[in-house]
Coordinates of C-alpha atoms in Angstrom, one line a residue:
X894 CA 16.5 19.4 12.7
X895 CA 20.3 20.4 13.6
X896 CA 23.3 19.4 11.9
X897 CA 24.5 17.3 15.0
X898 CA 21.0 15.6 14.8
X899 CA 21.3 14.8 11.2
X900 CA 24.1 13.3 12.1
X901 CA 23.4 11.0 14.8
X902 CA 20.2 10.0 12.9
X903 CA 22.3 9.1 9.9
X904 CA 24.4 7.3 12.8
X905 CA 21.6 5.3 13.9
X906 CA 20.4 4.6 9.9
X907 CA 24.0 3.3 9.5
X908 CA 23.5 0.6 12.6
X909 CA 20.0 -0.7 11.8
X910 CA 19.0 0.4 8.5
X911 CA 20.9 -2.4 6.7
X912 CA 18.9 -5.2 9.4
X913 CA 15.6 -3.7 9.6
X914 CA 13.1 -6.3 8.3
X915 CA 10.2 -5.0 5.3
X916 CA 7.5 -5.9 8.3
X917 CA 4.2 -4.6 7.8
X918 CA 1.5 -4.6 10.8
X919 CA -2.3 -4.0 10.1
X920 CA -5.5 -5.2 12.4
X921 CA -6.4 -8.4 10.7
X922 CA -10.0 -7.9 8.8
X923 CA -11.7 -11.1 9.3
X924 CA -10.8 -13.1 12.6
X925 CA -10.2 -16.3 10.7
X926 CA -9.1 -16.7 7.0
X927 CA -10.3 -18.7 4.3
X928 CA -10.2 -22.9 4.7
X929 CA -8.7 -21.8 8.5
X930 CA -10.0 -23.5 11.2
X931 CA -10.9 -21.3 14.6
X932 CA -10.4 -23.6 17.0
X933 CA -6.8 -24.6 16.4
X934 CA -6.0 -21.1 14.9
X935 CA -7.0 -19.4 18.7
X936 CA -5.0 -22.4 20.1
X937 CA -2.1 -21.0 19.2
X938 CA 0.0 -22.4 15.8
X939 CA -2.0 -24.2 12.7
X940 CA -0.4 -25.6 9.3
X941 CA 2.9 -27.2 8.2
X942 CA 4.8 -29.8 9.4
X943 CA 5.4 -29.7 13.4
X944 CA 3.1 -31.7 15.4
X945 CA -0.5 -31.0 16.6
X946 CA -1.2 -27.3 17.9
X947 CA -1.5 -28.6 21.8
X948 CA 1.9 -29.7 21.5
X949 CA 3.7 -27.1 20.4
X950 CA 1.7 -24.7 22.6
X951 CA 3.0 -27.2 25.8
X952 CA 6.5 -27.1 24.7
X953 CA 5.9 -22.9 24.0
X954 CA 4.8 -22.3 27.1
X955 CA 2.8 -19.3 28.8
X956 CA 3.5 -15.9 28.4
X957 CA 2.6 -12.6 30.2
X958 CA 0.7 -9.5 28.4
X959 CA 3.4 -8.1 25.8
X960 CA 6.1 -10.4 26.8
X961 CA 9.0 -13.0 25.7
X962 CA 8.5 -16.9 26.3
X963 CA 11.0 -17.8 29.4
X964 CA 13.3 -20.9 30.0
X965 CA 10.4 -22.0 32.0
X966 CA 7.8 -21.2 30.5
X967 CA 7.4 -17.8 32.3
X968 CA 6.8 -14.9 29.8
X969 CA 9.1 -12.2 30.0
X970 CA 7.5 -8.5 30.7
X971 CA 10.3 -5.9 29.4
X972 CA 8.2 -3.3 30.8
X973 CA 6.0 -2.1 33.7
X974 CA 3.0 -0.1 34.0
X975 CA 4.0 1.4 37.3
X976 CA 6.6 4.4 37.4
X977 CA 9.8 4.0 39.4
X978 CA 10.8 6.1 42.6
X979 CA 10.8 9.6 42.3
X980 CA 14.0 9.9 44.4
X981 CA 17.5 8.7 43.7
X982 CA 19.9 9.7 40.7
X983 CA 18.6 9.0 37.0
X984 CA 21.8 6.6 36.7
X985 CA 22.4 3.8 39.0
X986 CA 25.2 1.6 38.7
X987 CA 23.9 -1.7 37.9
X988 CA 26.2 -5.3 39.2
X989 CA 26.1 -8.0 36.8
X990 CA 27.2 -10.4 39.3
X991 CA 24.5 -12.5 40.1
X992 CA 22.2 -11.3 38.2
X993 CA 23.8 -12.5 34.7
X994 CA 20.9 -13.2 32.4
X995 CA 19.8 -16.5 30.7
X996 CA 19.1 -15.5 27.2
X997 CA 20.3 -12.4 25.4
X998 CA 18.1 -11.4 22.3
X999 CA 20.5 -9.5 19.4
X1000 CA 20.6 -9.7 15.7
X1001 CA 17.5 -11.4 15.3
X1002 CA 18.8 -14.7 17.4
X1003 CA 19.0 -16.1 20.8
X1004 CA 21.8 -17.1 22.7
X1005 CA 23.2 -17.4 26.0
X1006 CA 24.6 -14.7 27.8
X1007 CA 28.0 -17.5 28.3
X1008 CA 28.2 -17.4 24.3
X1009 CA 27.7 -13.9 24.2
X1010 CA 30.8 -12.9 27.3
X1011 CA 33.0 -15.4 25.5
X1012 CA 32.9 -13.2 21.9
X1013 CA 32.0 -9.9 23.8
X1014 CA 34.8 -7.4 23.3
X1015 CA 33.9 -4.8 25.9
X1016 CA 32.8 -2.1 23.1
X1017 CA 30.3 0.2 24.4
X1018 CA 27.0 -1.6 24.2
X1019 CA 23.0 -0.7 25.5
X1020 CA 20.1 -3.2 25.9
X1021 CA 17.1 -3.6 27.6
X1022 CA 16.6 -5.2 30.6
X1023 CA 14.7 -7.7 31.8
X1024 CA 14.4 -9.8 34.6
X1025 CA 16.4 -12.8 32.8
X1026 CA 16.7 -11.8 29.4
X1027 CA 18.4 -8.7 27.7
X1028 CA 17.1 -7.6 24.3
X1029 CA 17.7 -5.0 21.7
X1030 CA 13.9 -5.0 20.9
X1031 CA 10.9 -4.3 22.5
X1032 CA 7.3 -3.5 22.7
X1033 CA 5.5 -1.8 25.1
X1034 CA 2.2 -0.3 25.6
X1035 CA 1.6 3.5 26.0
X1036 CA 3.1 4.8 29.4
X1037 CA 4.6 1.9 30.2
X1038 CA 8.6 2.3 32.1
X1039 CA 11.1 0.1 31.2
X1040 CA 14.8 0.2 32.1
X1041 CA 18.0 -0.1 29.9
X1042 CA 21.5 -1.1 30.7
X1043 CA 24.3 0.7 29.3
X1044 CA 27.9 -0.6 29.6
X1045 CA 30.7 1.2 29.5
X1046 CA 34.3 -0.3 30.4
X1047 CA 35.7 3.4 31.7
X1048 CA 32.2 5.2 32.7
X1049 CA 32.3 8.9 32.4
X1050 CA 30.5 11.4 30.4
X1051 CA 28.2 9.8 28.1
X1052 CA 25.3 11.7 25.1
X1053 CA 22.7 9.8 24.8
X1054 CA 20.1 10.2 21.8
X1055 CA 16.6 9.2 21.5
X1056 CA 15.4 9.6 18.4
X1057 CA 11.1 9.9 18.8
X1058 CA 8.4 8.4 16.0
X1059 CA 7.9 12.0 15.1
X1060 CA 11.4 12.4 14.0
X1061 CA 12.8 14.7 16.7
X1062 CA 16.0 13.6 18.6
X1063 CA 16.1 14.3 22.3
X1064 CA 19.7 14.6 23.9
X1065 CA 20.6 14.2 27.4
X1066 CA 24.4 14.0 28.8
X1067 CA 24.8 11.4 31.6
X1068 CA 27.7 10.5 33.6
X1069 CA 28.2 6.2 33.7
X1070 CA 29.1 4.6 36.2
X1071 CA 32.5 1.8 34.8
X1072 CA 31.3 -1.1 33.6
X1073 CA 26.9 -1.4 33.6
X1074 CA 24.6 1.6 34.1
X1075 CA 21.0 1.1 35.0
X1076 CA 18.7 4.0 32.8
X1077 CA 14.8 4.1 33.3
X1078 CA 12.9 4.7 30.1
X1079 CA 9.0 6.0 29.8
X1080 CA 7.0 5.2 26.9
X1081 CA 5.3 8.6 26.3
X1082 CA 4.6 8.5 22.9
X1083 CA 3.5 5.7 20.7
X1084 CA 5.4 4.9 17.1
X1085 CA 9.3 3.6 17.0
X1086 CA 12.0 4.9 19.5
X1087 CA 15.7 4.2 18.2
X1088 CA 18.5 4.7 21.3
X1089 CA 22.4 5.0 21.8
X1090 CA 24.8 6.5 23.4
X1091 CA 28.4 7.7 23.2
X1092 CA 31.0 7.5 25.5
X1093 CA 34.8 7.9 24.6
X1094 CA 34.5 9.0 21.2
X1095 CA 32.8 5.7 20.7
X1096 CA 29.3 4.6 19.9
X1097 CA 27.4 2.0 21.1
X1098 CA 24.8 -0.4 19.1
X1099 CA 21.0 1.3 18.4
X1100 CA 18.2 -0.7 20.4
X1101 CA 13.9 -0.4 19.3
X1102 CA 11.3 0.4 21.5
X1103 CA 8.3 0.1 19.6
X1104 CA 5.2 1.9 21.4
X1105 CA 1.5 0.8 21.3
X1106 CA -1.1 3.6 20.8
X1107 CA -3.9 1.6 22.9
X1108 CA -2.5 2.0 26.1
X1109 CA -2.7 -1.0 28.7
X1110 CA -4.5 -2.8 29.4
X1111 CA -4.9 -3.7 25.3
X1112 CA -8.4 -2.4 23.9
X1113 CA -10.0 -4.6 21.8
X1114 CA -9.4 -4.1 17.7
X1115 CA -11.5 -2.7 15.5
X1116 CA -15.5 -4.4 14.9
X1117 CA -17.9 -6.5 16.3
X1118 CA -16.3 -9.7 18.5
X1119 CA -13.6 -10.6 20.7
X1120 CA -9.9 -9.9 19.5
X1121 CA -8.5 -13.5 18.8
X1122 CA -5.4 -14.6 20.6
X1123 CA -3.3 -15.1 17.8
X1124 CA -1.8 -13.0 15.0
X1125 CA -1.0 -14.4 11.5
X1126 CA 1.6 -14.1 9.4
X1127 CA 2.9 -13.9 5.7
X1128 CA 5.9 -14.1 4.1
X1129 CA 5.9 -12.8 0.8
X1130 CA 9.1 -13.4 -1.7
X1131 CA 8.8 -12.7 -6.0
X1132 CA 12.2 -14.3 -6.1
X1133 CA 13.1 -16.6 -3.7
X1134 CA 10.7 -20.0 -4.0
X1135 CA 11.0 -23.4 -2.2
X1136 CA 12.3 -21.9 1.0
X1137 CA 10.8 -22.8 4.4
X1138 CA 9.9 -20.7 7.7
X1139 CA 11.0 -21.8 10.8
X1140 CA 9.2 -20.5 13.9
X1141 CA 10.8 -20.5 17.4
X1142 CA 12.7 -23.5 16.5
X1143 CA 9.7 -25.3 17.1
X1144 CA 7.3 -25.5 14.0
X1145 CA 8.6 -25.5 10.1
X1146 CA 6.4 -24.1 7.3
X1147 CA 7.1 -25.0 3.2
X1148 CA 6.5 -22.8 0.2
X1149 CA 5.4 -26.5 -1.4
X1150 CA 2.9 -27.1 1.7
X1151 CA 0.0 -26.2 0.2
X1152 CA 1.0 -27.8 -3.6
X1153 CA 2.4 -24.3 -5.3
X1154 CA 6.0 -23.2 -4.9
X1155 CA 4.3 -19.6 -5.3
X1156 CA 7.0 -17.7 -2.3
X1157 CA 4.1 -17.1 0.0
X1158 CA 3.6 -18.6 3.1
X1159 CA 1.1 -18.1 5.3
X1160 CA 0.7 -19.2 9.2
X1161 CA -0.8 -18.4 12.6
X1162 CA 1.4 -17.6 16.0
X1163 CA -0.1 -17.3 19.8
X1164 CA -0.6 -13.4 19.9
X1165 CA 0.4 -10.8 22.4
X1166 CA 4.1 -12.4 22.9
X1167 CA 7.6 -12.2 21.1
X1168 CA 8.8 -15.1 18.3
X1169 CA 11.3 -16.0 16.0
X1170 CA 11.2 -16.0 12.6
X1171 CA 13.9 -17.7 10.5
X1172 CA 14.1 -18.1 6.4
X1173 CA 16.1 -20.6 4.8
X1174 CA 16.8 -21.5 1.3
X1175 CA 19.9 -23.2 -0.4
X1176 CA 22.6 -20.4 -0.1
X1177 CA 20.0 -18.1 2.2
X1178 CA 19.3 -17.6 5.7
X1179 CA 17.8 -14.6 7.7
X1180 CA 16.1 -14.4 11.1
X1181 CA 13.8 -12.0 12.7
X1182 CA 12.7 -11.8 16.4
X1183 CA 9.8 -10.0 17.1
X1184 CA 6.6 -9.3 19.3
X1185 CA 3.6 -10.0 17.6
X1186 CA -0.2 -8.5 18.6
X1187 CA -3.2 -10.6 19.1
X1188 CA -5.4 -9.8 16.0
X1189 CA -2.9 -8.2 14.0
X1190 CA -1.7 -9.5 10.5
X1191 CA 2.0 -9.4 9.7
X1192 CA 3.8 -9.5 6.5
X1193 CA 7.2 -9.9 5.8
X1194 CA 8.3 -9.2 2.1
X1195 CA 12.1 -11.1 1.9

């Protein structure tokens, strides 16, 4: 690897090394644990202290393959599986007005994209775009295209570094249109892909596309059976006891729920679509927002 690209990489390290969660992701064994039961575990969330399973899924909504829970219920598909036109510049200038998005996913929270243009200070910033959500994360199956928006308040010259699961750092120099650029993005290699760019002498934030390896459409895990339709989670903590998990603002889990204050806590959420995660304890709060795979166990070590 260069110098420049041992720089940029400790760039990137510098921007989301501090904020990357201790996640772990391996195909879940069994298909239901210990004391579980199937039924309410394939209908989507089971335990703690939220309401009946039904209910919450009715007020979750549906979701597309690999996709965020809408406003309306709608899933939201930050990818597509078909590539874009051959013809055209790789840079389009992209108008935000009228198509302002609903939600904007940063930081591990949700918020309007109102809150977000009222605090916004016009530094150079890239996302991915959806049709009415942005996001810094996303996952994708292999080959999938997806497309990123890149502002810039003066345009110009612009590097932009991708930095591939296998290490390597692929630059490219574009010229940005003032204000948002539209990029297109292609999925060809599975693992974690961290982007930026700079323009002006001035860097912008580091987005995550993680990759699938299985392709699409989603091959089933490994064994006998059908893969489930949810994925469970843990949380793990030898420190911090008592504290409770909060899941899409919807359904609370306790460290106490199951009669030991032991910092492990353990839970089911409808696979194959993105959620929130959120910790909090007296003097402690952190929140993750993630896609989670059907028949995948997650574990998250606070």
């Amino acid at each position: 690897m260069s110098l420049k690209s041992g720089l940029i990489l400790l760039l990137i390290i510098f921007f989301v090394g501090l904020a990357s969660a201790q996640w772990t992701e391996e195909p879940m064994a069994d298909l239901v644990g210990e004391g579980t039961d199937e039924s309410l575990m394939m209908a989507g969330y089971r335990g703690g202290e939220g309401g009946p399973a039904s209910e919450l899924m009715g007020m979750v909504g549906g979701s597309d393959p690999f996709g965020a829970t809408g406003p309306s219920g709608v899933g939201e598909a930050y990818y597509s599986m078909d590539a874009p036109p051959g013809s055209g510049p790789e840079v389009q200038q992209y108008s935000i007005s009228g198509h302002e998005p609903s939600t904007i996913y940063f930081g591990g929270e949700a918020t309007s994209y109102g809150a977000y243009s009222t605090t916004y200070s016009g530094t150079n910033s890239l996302w991915i775009l959806g049709s009415w959500s942005w996001s810094q994360y996303a996952y994708a199956p292999l080959g999938a295209y997806l497309q990123l928006l890149a502002y810039s308040s003066s345009g110009g010259s612009a590097d932009f570094y991708e930095i591939y699961p296998s290490g390597n750092v692929v630059y490219k120099r574009y010229s940005f249109w003032p204000g948002y650029s539209r990029i297109n993005f292609h999925a060809d290699a599975a693992g974690r892909h961290i982007l930026l760019f700079i323009a002006n002498n001035q860097p912008s934030n580091a987005i995550i596309i993680d990759v699938g390896s299985g392709g699409w459409p989603p091959t089933p895990g490994p064994g006998p059976g059908p893969v489930p339709s949810f994925a469970r989670v843990t949380v793990r903590s030898s420190w911090l006891t008592g504290y409770t998990v909060t899941v899409d603002d919807i359904q609370t889990y306790s460290d106490a729920s199951d009669g030991r204050r032991d910092g492990i806590i353990s839970f089911t959420v409808p696979g194959n679509q993105y959620h929130s995660v959120k910790i909090t304890s007296p003097g402690y709060l952190r929140s993750y927002y993630r896609f989670f795979r059907s028949g995948y166990a997650y574990t998250l070590t606070v």
